[in-house]
mmCIF file of C-alpha atoms in Angstrom:
data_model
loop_
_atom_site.group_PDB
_atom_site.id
_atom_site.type_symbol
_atom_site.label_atom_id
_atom_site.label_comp_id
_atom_site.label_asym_id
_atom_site.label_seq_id
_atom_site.Cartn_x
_atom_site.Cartn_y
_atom_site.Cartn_z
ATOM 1 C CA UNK V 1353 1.638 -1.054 9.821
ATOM 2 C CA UNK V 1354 3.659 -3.684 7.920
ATOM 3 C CA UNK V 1355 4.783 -5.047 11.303
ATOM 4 C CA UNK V 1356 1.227 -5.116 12.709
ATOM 5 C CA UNK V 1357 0.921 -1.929 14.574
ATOM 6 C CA UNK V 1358 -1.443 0.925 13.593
ATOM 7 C CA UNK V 1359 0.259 4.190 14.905
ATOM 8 C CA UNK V 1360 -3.024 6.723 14.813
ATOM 9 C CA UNK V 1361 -1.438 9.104 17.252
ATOM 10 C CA UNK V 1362 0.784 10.019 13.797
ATOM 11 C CA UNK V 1363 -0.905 12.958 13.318
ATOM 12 C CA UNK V 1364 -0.705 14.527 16.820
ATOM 13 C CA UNK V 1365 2.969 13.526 16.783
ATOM 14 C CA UNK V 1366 3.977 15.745 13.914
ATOM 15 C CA UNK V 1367 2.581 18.632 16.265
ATOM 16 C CA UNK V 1368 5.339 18.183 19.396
ATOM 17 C CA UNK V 1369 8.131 17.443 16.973
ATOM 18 C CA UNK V 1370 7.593 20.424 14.627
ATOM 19 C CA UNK V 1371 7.498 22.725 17.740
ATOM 20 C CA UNK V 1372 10.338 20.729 19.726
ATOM 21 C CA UNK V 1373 12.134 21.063 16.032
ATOM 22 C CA UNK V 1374 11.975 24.594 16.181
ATOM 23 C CA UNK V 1375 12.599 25.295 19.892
ATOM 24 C CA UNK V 1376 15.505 23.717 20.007
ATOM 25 C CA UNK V 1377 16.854 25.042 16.664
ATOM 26 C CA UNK V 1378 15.886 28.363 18.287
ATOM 27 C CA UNK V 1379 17.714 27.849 21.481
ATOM 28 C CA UNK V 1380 20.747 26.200 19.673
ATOM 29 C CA UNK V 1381 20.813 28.371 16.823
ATOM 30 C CA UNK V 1382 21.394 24.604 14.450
ATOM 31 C CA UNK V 1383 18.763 23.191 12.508
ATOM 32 C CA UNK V 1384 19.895 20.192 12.498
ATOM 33 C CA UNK V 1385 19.756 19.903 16.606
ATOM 34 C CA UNK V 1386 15.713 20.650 16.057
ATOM 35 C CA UNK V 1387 15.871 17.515 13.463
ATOM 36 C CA UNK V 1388 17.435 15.706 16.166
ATOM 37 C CA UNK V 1389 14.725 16.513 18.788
ATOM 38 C CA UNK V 1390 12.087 16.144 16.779
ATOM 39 C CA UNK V 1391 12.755 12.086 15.990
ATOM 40 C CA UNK V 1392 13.349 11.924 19.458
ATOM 41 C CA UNK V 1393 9.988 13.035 20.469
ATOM 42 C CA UNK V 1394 8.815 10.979 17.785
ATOM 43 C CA UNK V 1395 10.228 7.658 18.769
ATOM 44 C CA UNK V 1396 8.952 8.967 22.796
ATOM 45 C CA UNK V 1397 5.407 8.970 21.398
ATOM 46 C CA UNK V 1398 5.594 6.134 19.482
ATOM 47 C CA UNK V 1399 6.816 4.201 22.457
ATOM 48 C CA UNK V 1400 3.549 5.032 24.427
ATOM 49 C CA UNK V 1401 2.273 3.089 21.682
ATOM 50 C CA UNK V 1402 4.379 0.206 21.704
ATOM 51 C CA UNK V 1403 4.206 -0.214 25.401
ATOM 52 C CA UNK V 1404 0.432 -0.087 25.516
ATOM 53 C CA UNK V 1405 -0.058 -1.849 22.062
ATOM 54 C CA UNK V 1406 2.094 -5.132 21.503
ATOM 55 C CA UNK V 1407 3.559 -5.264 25.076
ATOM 56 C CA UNK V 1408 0.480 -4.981 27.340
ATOM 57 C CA UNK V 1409 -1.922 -5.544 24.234
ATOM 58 C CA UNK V 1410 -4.452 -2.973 24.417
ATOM 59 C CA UNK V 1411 -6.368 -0.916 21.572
ATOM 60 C CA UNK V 1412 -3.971 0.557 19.345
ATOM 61 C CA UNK V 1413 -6.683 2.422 18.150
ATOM 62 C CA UNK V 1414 -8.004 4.104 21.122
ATOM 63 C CA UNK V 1415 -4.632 4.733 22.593
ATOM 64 C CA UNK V 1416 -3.716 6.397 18.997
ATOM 65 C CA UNK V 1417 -6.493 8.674 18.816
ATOM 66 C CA UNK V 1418 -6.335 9.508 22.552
ATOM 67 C CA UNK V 1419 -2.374 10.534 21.921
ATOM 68 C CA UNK V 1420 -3.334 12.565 18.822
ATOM 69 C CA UNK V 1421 -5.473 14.618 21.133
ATOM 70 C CA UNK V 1422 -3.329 15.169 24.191
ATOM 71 C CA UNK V 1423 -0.163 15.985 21.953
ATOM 72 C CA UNK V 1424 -1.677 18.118 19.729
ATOM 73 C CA UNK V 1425 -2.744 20.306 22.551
ATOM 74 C CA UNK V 1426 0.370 20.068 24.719
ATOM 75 C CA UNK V 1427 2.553 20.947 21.843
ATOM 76 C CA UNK V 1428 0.566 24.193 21.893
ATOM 77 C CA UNK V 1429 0.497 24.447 25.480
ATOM 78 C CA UNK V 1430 4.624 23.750 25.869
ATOM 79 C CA UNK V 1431 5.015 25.635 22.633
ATOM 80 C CA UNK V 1432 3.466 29.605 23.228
ATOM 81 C CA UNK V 1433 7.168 31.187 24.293
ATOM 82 C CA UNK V 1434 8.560 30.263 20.766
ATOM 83 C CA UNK V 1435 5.322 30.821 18.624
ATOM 84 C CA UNK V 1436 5.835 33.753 16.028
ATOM 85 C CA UNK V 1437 9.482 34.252 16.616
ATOM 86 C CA UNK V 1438 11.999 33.727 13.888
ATOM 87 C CA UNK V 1439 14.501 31.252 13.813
ATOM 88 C CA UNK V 1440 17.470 29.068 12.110
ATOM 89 C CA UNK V 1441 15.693 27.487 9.037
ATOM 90 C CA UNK V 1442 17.741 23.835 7.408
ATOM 91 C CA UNK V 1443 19.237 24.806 4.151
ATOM 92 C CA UNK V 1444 17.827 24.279 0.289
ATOM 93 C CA UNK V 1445 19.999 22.048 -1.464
ATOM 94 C CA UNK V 1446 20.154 21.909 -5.118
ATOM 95 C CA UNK V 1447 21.110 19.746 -7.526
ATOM 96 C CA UNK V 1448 23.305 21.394 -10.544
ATOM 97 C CA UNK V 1449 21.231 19.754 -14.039
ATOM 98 C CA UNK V 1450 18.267 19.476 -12.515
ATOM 99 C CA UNK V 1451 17.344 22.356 -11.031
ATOM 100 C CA UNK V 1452 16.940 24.030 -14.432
ATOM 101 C CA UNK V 1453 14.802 21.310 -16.095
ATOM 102 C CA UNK V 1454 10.999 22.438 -16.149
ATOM 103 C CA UNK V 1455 8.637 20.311 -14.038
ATOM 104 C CA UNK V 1456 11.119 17.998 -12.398
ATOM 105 C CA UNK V 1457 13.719 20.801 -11.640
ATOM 106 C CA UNK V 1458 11.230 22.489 -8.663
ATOM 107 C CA UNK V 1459 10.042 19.223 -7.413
ATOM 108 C CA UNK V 1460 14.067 17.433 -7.348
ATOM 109 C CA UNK V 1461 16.498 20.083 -8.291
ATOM 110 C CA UNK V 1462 15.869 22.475 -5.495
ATOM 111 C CA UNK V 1463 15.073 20.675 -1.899
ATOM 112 C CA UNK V 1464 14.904 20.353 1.646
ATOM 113 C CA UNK V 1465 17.709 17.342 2.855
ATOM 114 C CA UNK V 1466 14.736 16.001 4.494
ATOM 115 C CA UNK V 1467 13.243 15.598 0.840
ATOM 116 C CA UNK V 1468 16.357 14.097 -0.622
ATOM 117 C CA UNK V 1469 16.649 11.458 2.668
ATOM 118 C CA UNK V 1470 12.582 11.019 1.993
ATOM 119 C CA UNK V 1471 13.251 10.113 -1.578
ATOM 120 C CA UNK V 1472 16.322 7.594 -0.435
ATOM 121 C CA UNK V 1473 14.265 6.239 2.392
ATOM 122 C CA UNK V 1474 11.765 5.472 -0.461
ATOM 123 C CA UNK V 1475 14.181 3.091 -2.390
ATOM 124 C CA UNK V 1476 16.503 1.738 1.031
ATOM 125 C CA UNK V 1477 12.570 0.808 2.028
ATOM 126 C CA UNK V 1478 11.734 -1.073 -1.217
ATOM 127 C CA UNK V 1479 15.002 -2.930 -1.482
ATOM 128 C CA UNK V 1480 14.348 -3.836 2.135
ATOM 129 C CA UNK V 1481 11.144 -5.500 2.478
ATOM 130 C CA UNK V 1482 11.100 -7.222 -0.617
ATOM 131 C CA UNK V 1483 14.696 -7.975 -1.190
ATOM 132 C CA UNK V 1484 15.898 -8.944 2.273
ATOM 133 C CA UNK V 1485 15.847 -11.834 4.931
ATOM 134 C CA UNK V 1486 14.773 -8.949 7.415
ATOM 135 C CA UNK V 1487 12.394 -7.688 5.273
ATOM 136 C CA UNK V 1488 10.645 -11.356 4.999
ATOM 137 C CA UNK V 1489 10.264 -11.423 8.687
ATOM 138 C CA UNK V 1490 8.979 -7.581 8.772
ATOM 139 C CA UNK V 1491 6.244 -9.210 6.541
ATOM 140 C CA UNK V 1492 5.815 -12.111 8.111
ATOM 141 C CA UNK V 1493 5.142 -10.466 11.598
ATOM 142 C CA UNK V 1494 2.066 -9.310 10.337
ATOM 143 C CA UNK V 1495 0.671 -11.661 7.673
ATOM 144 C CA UNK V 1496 1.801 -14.685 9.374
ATOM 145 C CA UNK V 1497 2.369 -13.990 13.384
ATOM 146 C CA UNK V 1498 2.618 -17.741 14.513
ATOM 147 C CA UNK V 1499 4.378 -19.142 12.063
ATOM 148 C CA UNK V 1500 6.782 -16.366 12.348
ATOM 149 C CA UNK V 1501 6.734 -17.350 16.232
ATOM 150 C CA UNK V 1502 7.618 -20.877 14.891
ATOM 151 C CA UNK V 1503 10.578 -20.348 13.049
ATOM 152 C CA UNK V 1504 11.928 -18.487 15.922
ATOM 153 C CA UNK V 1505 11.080 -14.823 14.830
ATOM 154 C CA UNK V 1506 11.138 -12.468 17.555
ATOM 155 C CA UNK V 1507 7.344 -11.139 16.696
ATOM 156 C CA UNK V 1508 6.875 -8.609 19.554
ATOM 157 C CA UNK V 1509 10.745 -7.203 19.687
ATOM 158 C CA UNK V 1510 10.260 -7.079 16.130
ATOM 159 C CA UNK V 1511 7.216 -4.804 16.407
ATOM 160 C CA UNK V 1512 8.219 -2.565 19.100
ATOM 161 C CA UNK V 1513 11.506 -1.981 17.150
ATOM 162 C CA UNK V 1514 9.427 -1.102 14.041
ATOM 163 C CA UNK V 1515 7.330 1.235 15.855
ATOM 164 C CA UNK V 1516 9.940 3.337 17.346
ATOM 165 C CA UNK V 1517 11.586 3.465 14.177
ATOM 166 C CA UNK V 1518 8.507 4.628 12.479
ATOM 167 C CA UNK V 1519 7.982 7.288 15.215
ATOM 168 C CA UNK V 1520 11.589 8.569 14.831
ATOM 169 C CA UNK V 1521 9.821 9.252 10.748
ATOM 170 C CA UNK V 1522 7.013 10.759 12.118
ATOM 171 C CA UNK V 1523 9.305 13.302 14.245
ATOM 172 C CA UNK V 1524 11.376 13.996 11.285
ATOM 173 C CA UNK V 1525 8.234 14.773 9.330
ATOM 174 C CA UNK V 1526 6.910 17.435 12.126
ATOM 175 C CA UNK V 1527 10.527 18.819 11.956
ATOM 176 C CA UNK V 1528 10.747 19.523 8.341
ATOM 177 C CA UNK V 1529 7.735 21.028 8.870
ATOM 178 C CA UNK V 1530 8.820 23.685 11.046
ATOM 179 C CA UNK V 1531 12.318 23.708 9.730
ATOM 180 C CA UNK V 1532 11.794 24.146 6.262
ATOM 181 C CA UNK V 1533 7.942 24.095 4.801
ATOM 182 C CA UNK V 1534 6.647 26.525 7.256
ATOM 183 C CA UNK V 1535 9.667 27.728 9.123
ATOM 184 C CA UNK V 1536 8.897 28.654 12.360
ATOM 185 C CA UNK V 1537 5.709 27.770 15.477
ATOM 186 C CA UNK V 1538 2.657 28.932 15.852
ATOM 187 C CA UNK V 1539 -1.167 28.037 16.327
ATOM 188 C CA UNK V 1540 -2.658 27.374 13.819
ATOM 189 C CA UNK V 1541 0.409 25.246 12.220
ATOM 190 C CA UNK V 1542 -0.714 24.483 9.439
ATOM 191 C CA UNK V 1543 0.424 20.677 9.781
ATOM 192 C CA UNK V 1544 -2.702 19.785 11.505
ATOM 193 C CA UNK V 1545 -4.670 16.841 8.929
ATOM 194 C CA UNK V 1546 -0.936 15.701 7.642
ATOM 195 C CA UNK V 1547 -0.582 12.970 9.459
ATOM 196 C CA UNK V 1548 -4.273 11.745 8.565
ATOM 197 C CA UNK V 1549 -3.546 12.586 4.774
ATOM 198 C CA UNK V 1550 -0.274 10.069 5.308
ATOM 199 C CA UNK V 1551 -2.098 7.014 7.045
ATOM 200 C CA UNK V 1552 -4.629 7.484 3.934
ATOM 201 C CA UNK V 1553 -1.696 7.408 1.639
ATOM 202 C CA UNK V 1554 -0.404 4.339 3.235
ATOM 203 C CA UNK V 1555 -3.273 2.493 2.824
ATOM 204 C CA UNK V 1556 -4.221 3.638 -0.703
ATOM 205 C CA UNK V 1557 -0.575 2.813 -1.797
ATOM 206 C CA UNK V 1558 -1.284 -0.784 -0.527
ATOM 207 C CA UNK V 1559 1.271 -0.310 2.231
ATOM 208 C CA UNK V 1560 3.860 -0.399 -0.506
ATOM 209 C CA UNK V 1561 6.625 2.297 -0.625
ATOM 210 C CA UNK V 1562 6.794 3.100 -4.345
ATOM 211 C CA UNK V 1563 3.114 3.343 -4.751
ATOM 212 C CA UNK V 1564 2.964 5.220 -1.727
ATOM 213 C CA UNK V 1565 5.318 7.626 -2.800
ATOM 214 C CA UNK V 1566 3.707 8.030 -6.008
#
């Protein structure tokens, strides 16, 4: 959203990655191959997006809500010969010191790596937009489009790069899902209103990562 495009197909997107996550960490017998195909199916969503959104400029919106929809059932649909089997699950890591401190040590010391990465993203994301050259033109793609233009900012390569890279998130997101918070696929998920609960996170976090994180 920082670059100007509002992905509302985010929460049918978790769907297809978390089962994609698992199938493939079913079939492979590795985790981390189902993290793999889970961002990928993330950044293949997100590119219907980008192709109908800044390229041919057409309702975000609509075409958002309409993907939400038609993933959510096709991941369902494409996803019935894994659902209630049992499979590879990614690893806990902990953290010796932490771990045993009360509060903080369930919530830090003991965690998914797709926690920990979250958690790094958090700060890498931070330091970027408001400490960069790059992040300056992230922001001024969407607060300032023309003069961007003007001082030779690529706005619309800008935005579809931002999009895919916020789709490969999304995919992540569906895979931890299935890979670690709920191990395993079936209907209901139980990741269905997630990706809702995020965009409304984003915006009452003032699109900022801290507070959104927070």
């Amino acid at each position: 959203e920082r670059a100007g495009v509002i992905n509302l197909s985010l929460d049918g997107t978790i769907l297809p990655a978390a089962m994609t996550g698992f199938a493939l960490a079913f079939v492979s017998g590795n985790p981390w191959w189902g993290l793999v195909g889970s961002a990928a199916v993330g950044v293949a969503t997100a590119s219907l997006l980008a192709l109908v959104g800044p390229v041919l400029g057409r309702s975000q919106l609509a075409v958002g809500f309409i993907l939400t929809l038609l993933c959510r059932d096709l991941a369902y649909f494409l996803g019935h010969p894994y659902a209630r089997q049992f499979g590879p699950e990614l690893p806990v890591w902990s953290i010796p010191g932490i771990r045993s401190l009360p509060f903080i040590g369930p919530i830090l010391g003991q965690q998914s790596p797709v926690v920990y990465l979250s958690l790094a993203l958090t700060l890498f994301l931070w330091w970027w937009l408001f400490s960069t050259k790059s992040g300056l033109n992230l922001r001024a793609v969407v607060e300032e489009p023309l003069a961007a233009f003007a001082r030779g900012i690529k706005v619309q390569r800008l935005r579809i790069a931002y999009t895919l890279i916020g789709g490969a998130l999304i995919g992540l997101a569906g895979g931890a899902f299935s890979l670690a918070v709920k191990p395993g696929w079936g209907r209901p998920q139980g990741a269905e209103g997630a990706g809702w609960i995020a965009l409304a996170i984003v915006i009452f976090g003032g699109w900022h990562p801290l507070r959104g994180a927070l």
